[in-house]
Amino acid sequence: MIPGPFRYRRAESLDEAIGLLAQLGTDAKVLSGGQSLIPMMKFRLAEPSYIVDINRVPGLDFIEERDGVLRIGALVRESALERSALVRARYPILHDTAEVIADPLVRNLATVGGNLAHGDPANDHPATMLALRAQVVARGPSGERVISIDDFFVDTFVTVLQPDEILTEIRIPAPPPRSGGAYLKFERKVGDYAIAAAAVFLALDEAGRIAQAGIGLTNLAYKPLRAVDAERVLIGQTPSEELFRQAAELAAQATDPVSDLRGPAEYKRAVARTMTLRALRRALERARASA
Ligand SMILES: Cc1cc2nc3c(=O)[nH]c(=O)nc-3n(C[C@H](O)[C@H](O)[C@H](O)COP(=O)(O)OP(=O)(O)OC[C@H]3O[C@@H](n4cnc5c(N)ncnc54)[C@H](O)[C@@H]3O)c2cc1C
């Protein structure tokens, strides 16, 4: 439980942090809340020669809705997301997600940016961001790029971020009228990673049919999963229990879980089906309440 030797550099600006990463190369790792990186280092699963601490970098800690987009700075802590009145009122799915991550001590340090950048399919935000069709903003030596969340996760603990890039912001389209989302997680005990979890976002048209559907799944494959077939079956349909059961079944079929201490693969697939069904019901309730 003791990390290997490493050097510590603290950046005071984004440019300085990017410069350090460019100079130090693949030997360096960004440090945000340290809630995944430090445990990985203690288990010697990560052995960076340098860590570049970005906690003092100004301008990365904001939650604001502007021009039809919710912008979340990379250094926003989970506890800030959980406490945000804007998030609670307009993006309850994000509130659902933040409040089931780990425990209050972890949430006080862990950042939303770090949760995505870590690329862990067991982390909770990726599924929610997939359901919400988020975009990730990254800055590197050659400037800024905006990445669709669908293109962001590559493999277990691997994202499209380059070693000299910093995730600076997450952008989420503001919810249209008659829309709602929910994140439901099943865990062995409070604070644990998910056995399985589902994020659902639904938007209804004026006739009450489903105009937009997003379904993301946690810890059910080698990377965070979007249940595309399940989304497709919902579009243009009037919500019903039968339709939701069909979508939940398709979502479960899209999974590829492994058997481990959290249970056999078949059990996890069954939990995925149930969590998706429940999240669909709750998202619909919220969509109808927002009309
Ligand atoms: C006891 C415990 C329980 C946990 N339970 C859960 C849980 O239930 N659900 C859950 O989702 N997570 C859980 N976590 C994991 C943790 O909450 C998240 O992974 C965390 O949010 C990561 O954010 P961080 O700021 O701590 O990232 P760090 O640990 O600082 O970094 C994680 C990785 O991302 C990279 N990184 C961080 N920020 C950036 C950036 N801005 N740009 C580029 N790369 C970056 C780092 O280099 C590192 O590779 C748990 C952690 C602990 C210790």
GROMACS .gro file of C-alpha atoms and ligand atoms in nm:
model
  344
    1MET     CA    1   0.000   0.000   0.000
    2ILE     CA    2   0.295   0.233  -0.051
    3PRO     CA    3   0.334   0.401  -0.390
    4GLY     CA    4   0.655   0.382  -0.587
    5PRO     CA    5   0.881   0.689  -0.595
    6PHE     CA    6   0.745   0.988  -0.788
    7ARG     CA    7   0.806   1.359  -0.826
    8TYR     CA    8   0.536   1.613  -0.756
    9ARG     CA    9   0.476   1.926  -0.966
   10ARG     CA   10   0.202   2.177  -0.891
   11ALA     CA   11   0.070   2.381  -1.184
   12GLU     CA   12  -0.065   2.733  -1.124
   13SER     CA   13  -0.225   2.770  -1.469
   14LEU     CA   14  -0.367   2.552  -1.742
   15ASP     CA   15  -0.086   2.648  -1.980
   16GLU     CA   16   0.172   2.556  -1.719
   17ALA     CA   17   0.003   2.218  -1.659
   18ILE     CA   18  -0.010   2.141  -2.032
   19GLY     CA   19   0.353   2.254  -2.071
   20LEU     CA   20   0.460   2.022  -1.788
   21LEU     CA   21   0.273   1.727  -1.939
   22ALA     CA   22   0.424   1.795  -2.283
   23GLN     CA   23   0.773   1.818  -2.131
   24LEU     CA   24   0.743   1.515  -1.900
   25GLY     CA   25   0.570   1.288  -2.155
   26THR     CA   26   0.407   0.956  -2.069
   27ASP     CA   27   0.594   0.945  -1.736
   28ALA     CA   28   0.354   1.206  -1.596
   29LYS     CA   29  -0.004   1.181  -1.470
   30VAL     CA   30  -0.253   1.455  -1.393
   31LEU     CA   31  -0.367   1.467  -1.029
   32SER     CA   32  -0.717   1.602  -0.957
   33GLY     CA   33  -0.896   1.462  -0.652
   34GLY     CA   34  -0.656   1.169  -0.630
   35GLN     CA   35  -0.941   0.934  -0.537
   36SER     CA   36  -0.857   0.689  -0.814
   37LEU     CA   37  -0.500   0.781  -0.901
   38ILE     CA   38  -0.358   0.752  -0.547
   39PRO     CA   39  -0.517   0.409  -0.477
   40MET     CA   40  -0.388   0.291  -0.819
   41MET     CA   41  -0.040   0.414  -0.723
   42LYS     CA   42  -0.059   0.246  -0.383
   43PHE     CA   43  -0.147  -0.084  -0.549
   44ARG     CA   44   0.135  -0.017  -0.801
   45LEU     CA   45  -0.120  -0.039  -1.083
   46ALA     CA   46   0.003   0.307  -1.181
   47GLU     CA   47   0.367   0.406  -1.138
   48PRO     CA   48   0.406   0.756  -1.284
   49SER     CA   49   0.745   0.921  -1.239
   50TYR     CA   50   0.574   1.261  -1.204
   51ILE     CA   51   0.234   1.378  -1.096
   52VAL     CA   52   0.112   1.716  -1.215
   53ASP     CA   53  -0.131   1.858  -0.961
   54ILE     CA   54  -0.395   2.079  -1.126
   55ASN     CA   55  -0.591   2.162  -0.809
   56ARG     CA   56  -0.460   2.521  -0.801
   57VAL     CA   57  -0.538   2.587  -1.168
   58PRO     CA   58  -0.799   2.864  -1.177
   59GLY     CA   59  -1.109   2.862  -1.398
   60LEU     CA   60  -1.191   2.491  -1.385
   61ASP     CA   61  -1.443   2.498  -1.102
   62PHE     CA   62  -1.782   2.611  -1.232
   63ILE     CA   63  -2.133   2.476  -1.286
   64GLU     CA   64  -2.329   2.706  -1.515
   65GLU     CA   65  -2.604   2.688  -1.771
   66ARG     CA   66  -2.549   2.917  -2.069
   67ASP     CA   67  -2.682   2.924  -2.428
   68GLY     CA   68  -2.869   2.597  -2.388
   69VAL     CA   69  -2.572   2.409  -2.244
   70LEU     CA   70  -2.477   2.303  -1.892
   71ARG     CA   71  -2.105   2.348  -1.844
   72ILE     CA   72  -1.925   2.166  -1.566
   73GLY     CA   73  -1.561   2.253  -1.502
   74ALA     CA   74  -1.326   1.958  -1.469
   75LEU     CA   75  -1.236   2.042  -1.108
   76VAL     CA   76  -1.595   2.048  -0.980
   77ARG     CA   77  -1.608   1.810  -0.683
   78GLU     CA   78  -1.879   1.546  -0.658
   79SER     CA   79  -2.003   1.709  -0.338
   80ALA     CA   80  -2.048   2.042  -0.524
   81LEU     CA   81  -2.253   1.870  -0.792
   82GLU     CA   82  -2.459   1.701  -0.523
   83ARG     CA   83  -2.526   2.033  -0.346
   84SER     CA   84  -2.591   2.242  -0.656
   85ALA     CA   85  -2.946   2.384  -0.661
   86LEU     CA   86  -2.925   2.421  -1.041
   87VAL     CA   87  -2.833   2.054  -1.083
   88ARG     CA   88  -3.100   1.935  -0.842
   89ALA     CA   89  -3.372   2.139  -1.015
   90ARG     CA   90  -3.278   2.098  -1.381
   91TYR     CA   91  -3.059   1.786  -1.398
   92PRO     CA   92  -3.184   1.544  -1.131
   93ILE     CA   93  -3.007   1.257  -1.311
   94LEU     CA   94  -2.674   1.424  -1.229
   95HIS     CA   95  -2.779   1.467  -0.868
   96ASP     CA   96  -2.880   1.097  -0.859
   97THR     CA   97  -2.536   1.007  -0.990
   98ALA     CA   98  -2.324   1.225  -0.763
   99GLU     CA   99  -2.501   1.116  -0.446
  100VAL     CA  100  -2.434   0.743  -0.500
  101ILE     CA  101  -2.062   0.780  -0.565
  102ALA     CA  102  -1.853   0.639  -0.280
  103ASP     CA  103  -1.897   0.827   0.048
  104PRO     CA  104  -1.896   1.194   0.153
  105LEU     CA  105  -1.520   1.196   0.221
  106VAL     CA  106  -1.441   1.071  -0.129
  107ARG     CA  107  -1.701   1.303  -0.285
  108ASN     CA  108  -1.542   1.606  -0.118
  109LEU     CA  109  -1.224   1.546  -0.319
  110ALA     CA  110  -1.321   1.345  -0.628
  111THR     CA  111  -1.384   1.553  -0.939
  112VAL     CA  112  -1.632   1.500  -1.220
  113GLY     CA  113  -1.349   1.543  -1.472
  114GLY     CA  114  -1.137   1.279  -1.298
  115ASN     CA  115  -1.432   1.041  -1.287
  116LEU     CA  116  -1.453   1.049  -1.668
  117ALA     CA  117  -1.080   1.077  -1.742
  118HIS     CA  118  -1.009   0.766  -1.533
  119GLY     CA  119  -1.199   0.557  -1.792
  120ASP     CA  120  -1.324   0.306  -1.538
  121PRO     CA  121  -1.640   0.125  -1.658
  122ALA     CA  122  -1.731   0.087  -1.288
  123ASN     CA  123  -1.743   0.464  -1.237
  124ASP     CA  124  -2.089   0.616  -1.228
  125HIS     CA  125  -2.064   0.935  -1.436
  126PRO     CA  126  -1.978   0.775  -1.772
  127ALA     CA  127  -2.322   0.608  -1.810
  128THR     CA  128  -2.501   0.929  -1.718
  129MET     CA  129  -2.294   1.132  -1.963
  130LEU     CA  130  -2.368   0.875  -2.237
  131ALA     CA  131  -2.742   0.900  -2.166
  132LEU     CA  132  -2.720   1.280  -2.173
  133ARG     CA  133  -2.513   1.294  -2.496
  134ALA     CA  134  -2.244   1.499  -2.323
  135GLN     CA  135  -1.933   1.643  -2.483
  136VAL     CA  136  -1.590   1.650  -2.324
  137VAL     CA  137  -1.358   1.944  -2.379
  138ALA     CA  138  -0.984   1.873  -2.375
  139ARG     CA  139  -0.687   2.113  -2.399
  140GLY     CA  140  -0.341   2.017  -2.515
  141PRO     CA  141  -0.035   2.185  -2.667
  142SER     CA  142  -0.213   2.224  -3.002
  143GLY     CA  143  -0.526   2.380  -2.853
  144GLU     CA  144  -0.874   2.271  -2.757
  145ARG     CA  145  -1.087   1.991  -2.894
  146VAL     CA  146  -1.445   1.890  -2.822
  147ILE     CA  147  -1.507   1.517  -2.804
  148SER     CA  148  -1.844   1.344  -2.820
  149ILE     CA  149  -1.888   1.119  -2.518
  150ASP     CA  150  -1.961   0.833  -2.760
  151ASP     CA  151  -1.602   0.858  -2.885
  152PHE     CA  152  -1.441   0.921  -2.546
  153PHE     CA  153  -1.410   0.575  -2.386
  154VAL     CA  154  -1.177   0.335  -2.567
  155ASP     CA  155  -1.107   0.046  -2.330
  156THR     CA  156  -1.086  -0.030  -1.958
  157PHE     CA  157  -0.902   0.271  -1.806
  158VAL     CA  158  -0.834   0.404  -2.157
  159THR     CA  159  -0.988   0.718  -2.307
  160VAL     CA  160  -0.903   0.919  -2.619
  161LEU     CA  161  -0.724   1.178  -2.401
  162GLN     CA  162  -0.358   1.208  -2.497
  163PRO     CA  163  -0.094   1.208  -2.220
  164ASP     CA  164  -0.041   1.583  -2.270
  165GLU     CA  165  -0.412   1.671  -2.273
  166ILE     CA  166  -0.622   1.794  -1.984
  167LEU     CA  167  -0.996   1.745  -1.964
  168THR     CA  168  -1.118   2.096  -1.887
  169GLU     CA  169  -1.495   2.090  -1.914
  170ILE     CA  170  -1.802   1.873  -1.968
  171ARG     CA  171  -2.090   2.008  -2.178
  172ILE     CA  172  -2.442   1.875  -2.151
  173PRO     CA  173  -2.734   1.991  -2.369
  174ALA     CA  174  -2.996   2.169  -2.153
  175PRO     CA  175  -3.307   1.954  -2.113
  176PRO     CA  176  -3.588   2.022  -2.362
  177PRO     CA  177  -3.946   2.063  -2.231
  178ARG     CA  178  -4.117   1.740  -2.118
  179SER     CA  179  -3.790   1.562  -2.044
  180GLY     CA  180  -3.643   1.381  -1.747
  181GLY     CA  181  -3.363   1.150  -1.649
  182ALA     CA  182  -3.271   0.912  -1.369
  183TYR     CA  183  -2.969   0.713  -1.254
  184LEU     CA  184  -3.030   0.396  -1.056
  185LYS     CA  185  -2.749   0.193  -0.908
  186PHE     CA  186  -2.749  -0.146  -0.739
  187GLU     CA  187  -2.453  -0.196  -0.506
  188ARG     CA  188  -2.348  -0.453  -0.246
  189LYS     CA  189  -2.331  -0.189   0.025
  190VAL     CA  190  -2.355   0.188   0.038
  191GLY     CA  191  -2.047   0.350  -0.113
  192ASP     CA  192  -1.946   0.052  -0.325
  193TYR     CA  193  -1.904   0.045  -0.701
  194ALA     CA  194  -2.211  -0.073  -0.891
  195ILE     CA  195  -2.301  -0.437  -0.945
  196ALA     CA  196  -2.497  -0.278  -1.228
  197ALA     CA  197  -2.648   0.066  -1.283
  198ALA     CA  198  -2.855   0.237  -1.549
  199ALA     CA  199  -2.882   0.599  -1.659
  200VAL     CA  200  -3.190   0.692  -1.860
  201PHE     CA  201  -3.287   1.020  -2.024
  202LEU     CA  202  -3.622   1.063  -2.202
  203ALA     CA  203  -3.778   1.358  -2.384
  204LEU     CA  204  -4.142   1.348  -2.493
  205ASP     CA  205  -4.307   1.527  -2.784
  206GLU     CA  206  -4.631   1.726  -2.748
  207ALA     CA  207  -4.837   1.411  -2.808
  208GLY     CA  208  -4.653   1.233  -2.525
  209ARG     CA  209  -4.448   1.006  -2.752
  210ILE     CA  210  -4.078   0.948  -2.688
  211ALA     CA  211  -3.881   1.192  -2.904
  212GLN     CA  212  -3.537   1.135  -2.752
  213ALA     CA  213  -3.394   0.848  -2.549
  214GLY     CA  214  -3.054   0.794  -2.390
  215ILE     CA  215  -2.953   0.482  -2.197
  216GLY     CA  216  -2.609   0.433  -2.040
  217LEU     CA  217  -2.496   0.132  -1.836
  218THR     CA  218  -2.234   0.104  -1.562
  219ASN     CA  219  -1.994  -0.185  -1.492
  220LEU     CA  220  -2.150  -0.418  -1.745
  221ALA     CA  221  -1.877  -0.436  -2.010
  222TYR     CA  222  -1.508  -0.357  -2.062
  223LYS     CA  223  -1.606   0.008  -2.109
  224PRO     CA  224  -1.908   0.226  -2.030
  225LEU     CA  225  -2.192   0.113  -2.253
  226ARG     CA  226  -2.467   0.289  -2.444
  227ALA     CA  227  -2.768   0.063  -2.507
  228VAL     CA  228  -2.831   0.172  -2.866
  229ASP     CA  229  -3.093  -0.091  -2.960
  230ALA     CA  230  -3.290  -0.020  -2.644
  231GLU     CA  231  -3.289   0.352  -2.724
  232ARG     CA  232  -3.399   0.284  -3.081
  233VAL     CA  233  -3.702   0.076  -2.980
  234LEU     CA  234  -3.831   0.363  -2.766
  235ILE     CA  235  -3.815   0.641  -3.025
  236GLY     CA  236  -4.153   0.750  -3.165
  237GLN     CA  237  -4.344   0.524  -2.927
  238THR     CA  238  -4.597   0.604  -2.657
  239PRO     CA  239  -4.448   0.500  -2.323
  240SER     CA  240  -4.595   0.185  -2.173
  241GLU     CA  241  -4.487  -0.080  -1.927
  242GLU     CA  242  -4.463  -0.332  -2.211
  243LEU     CA  243  -4.243  -0.099  -2.419
  244PHE     CA  244  -4.019  -0.032  -2.120
  245ARG     CA  245  -3.983  -0.406  -2.050
  246GLN     CA  246  -3.882  -0.459  -2.414
  247ALA     CA  247  -3.623  -0.178  -2.391
  248ALA     CA  248  -3.489  -0.310  -2.060
  249GLU     CA  249  -3.449  -0.655  -2.216
  250LEU     CA  250  -3.256  -0.507  -2.511
  251ALA     CA  251  -3.037  -0.313  -2.270
  252ALA     CA  252  -2.959  -0.631  -2.075
  253GLN     CA  253  -2.876  -0.811  -2.401
  254ALA     CA  254  -2.627  -0.536  -2.491
  255THR     CA  255  -2.422  -0.604  -2.178
  256ASP     CA  256  -2.114  -0.823  -2.154
  257PRO     CA  257  -2.045  -0.852  -1.781
  258VAL     CA  258  -1.776  -1.064  -1.618
  259SER     CA  259  -1.836  -1.296  -1.324
  260ASP     CA  260  -1.651  -1.171  -1.016
  261LEU     CA  261  -1.696  -1.093  -0.647
  262ARG     CA  262  -2.003  -0.883  -0.734
  263GLY     CA  263  -2.176  -1.188  -0.878
  264PRO     CA  264  -2.203  -1.412  -1.182
  265ALA     CA  265  -2.250  -1.256  -1.525
  266GLU     CA  266  -2.610  -1.379  -1.557
  267TYR     CA  267  -2.702  -1.216  -1.226
  268LYS     CA  268  -2.547  -0.886  -1.334
  269ARG     CA  269  -2.740  -0.900  -1.661
  270ALA     CA  270  -3.063  -0.952  -1.465
  271VAL     CA  271  -2.979  -0.657  -1.238
  272ALA     CA  272  -2.908  -0.446  -1.548
  273ARG     CA  273  -3.254  -0.532  -1.682
  274THR     CA  274  -3.422  -0.433  -1.355
  275MET     CA  275  -3.222  -0.112  -1.309
  276THR     CA  276  -3.298  -0.005  -1.667
  277LEU     CA  277  -3.670  -0.071  -1.621
  278ARG     CA  278  -3.680   0.125  -1.295
  279ALA     CA  279  -3.477   0.411  -1.441
  280LEU     CA  280  -3.711   0.426  -1.742
  281ARG     CA  281  -4.011   0.453  -1.511
  282ARG     CA  282  -3.851   0.725  -1.301
  283ALA     CA  283  -3.730   0.921  -1.604
  284LEU     CA  284  -4.084   0.912  -1.745
  285GLU     CA  285  -4.232   1.035  -1.416
  286ARG     CA  286  -3.986   1.324  -1.418
  287ALA     CA  287  -4.048   1.402  -1.785
  288ARG     CA  288  -4.423   1.417  -1.726
  289ALA     CA  289  -4.377   1.629  -1.413
  290SER     CA  290  -4.165   1.879  -1.609
  291ALA     CA  291  -4.433   1.929  -1.877
  292LIG     C1  292  -1.329   0.433  -0.145
  292LIG     C2  293  -1.361   0.476  -0.286
  292LIG     C3  294  -1.485   0.443  -0.338
  292LIG     C4  295  -1.519   0.485  -0.468
  292LIG     N1  296  -1.645   0.457  -0.516
  292LIG     C5  297  -1.682   0.506  -0.636
  292LIG     C6  298  -1.814   0.489  -0.684
  292LIG     O1  299  -1.900   0.431  -0.621
  292LIG     N2  300  -1.845   0.541  -0.807
  292LIG     C7  301  -1.753   0.610  -0.881
  292LIG     O2  302  -1.788   0.658  -0.989
  292LIG     N3  303  -1.627   0.628  -0.838
  292LIG     C8  304  -1.591   0.578  -0.718
  292LIG     N4  305  -1.462   0.597  -0.674
  292LIG     C9  306  -1.362   0.652  -0.767
  292LIG    C10  307  -1.353   0.799  -0.767
  292LIG     O3  308  -1.458   0.862  -0.704
  292LIG    C11  309  -1.351   0.851  -0.908
  292LIG     O4  310  -1.275   0.777  -0.998
  292LIG    C12  311  -1.301   0.992  -0.899
  292LIG     O5  312  -1.413   1.072  -0.922
  292LIG    C13  313  -1.186   1.028  -0.985
  292LIG     O6  314  -1.169   1.169  -0.976
  292LIG     P1  315  -1.042   1.232  -0.912
  292LIG     O7  316  -1.058   1.377  -0.926
  292LIG     O8  317  -1.021   1.179  -0.774
  292LIG     O9  318  -0.932   1.178  -1.013
  292LIG     P2  319  -0.782   1.137  -0.986
  292LIG    O10  320  -0.777   1.019  -0.896
  292LIG    O11  321  -0.701   1.255  -0.949
  292LIG    O12  322  -0.743   1.092  -1.135
  292LIG    C14  323  -0.798   0.975  -1.193
  292LIG    C15  324  -0.736   0.956  -1.333
  292LIG    O13  325  -0.783   1.056  -1.422
  292LIG    C16  326  -0.676   1.139  -1.467
  292LIG     N5  327  -0.727   1.276  -1.458
  292LIG    C17  328  -0.789   1.333  -1.352
  292LIG     N6  329  -0.832   1.454  -1.384
  292LIG    C18  330  -0.798   1.476  -1.512
  292LIG    C19  331  -0.816   1.585  -1.602
  292LIG     N7  332  -0.882   1.695  -1.565
  292LIG     N8  333  -0.765   1.574  -1.726
  292LIG    C20  334  -0.699   1.463  -1.766
  292LIG     N9  335  -0.682   1.356  -1.686
  292LIG    C21  336  -0.728   1.362  -1.560
  292LIG    C22  337  -0.560   1.111  -1.372
  292LIG    O14  338  -0.435   1.132  -1.436
  292LIG    C23  339  -0.584   0.966  -1.336
  292LIG    O15  340  -0.537   0.883  -1.440
  292LIG    C24  341  -1.425   0.558  -0.546
  292LIG    C25  342  -1.300   0.591  -0.490
  292LIG    C26  343  -1.269   0.550  -0.363
  292LIG    C27  344  -1.134   0.590  -0.305
   0.00000   0.00000   0.00000
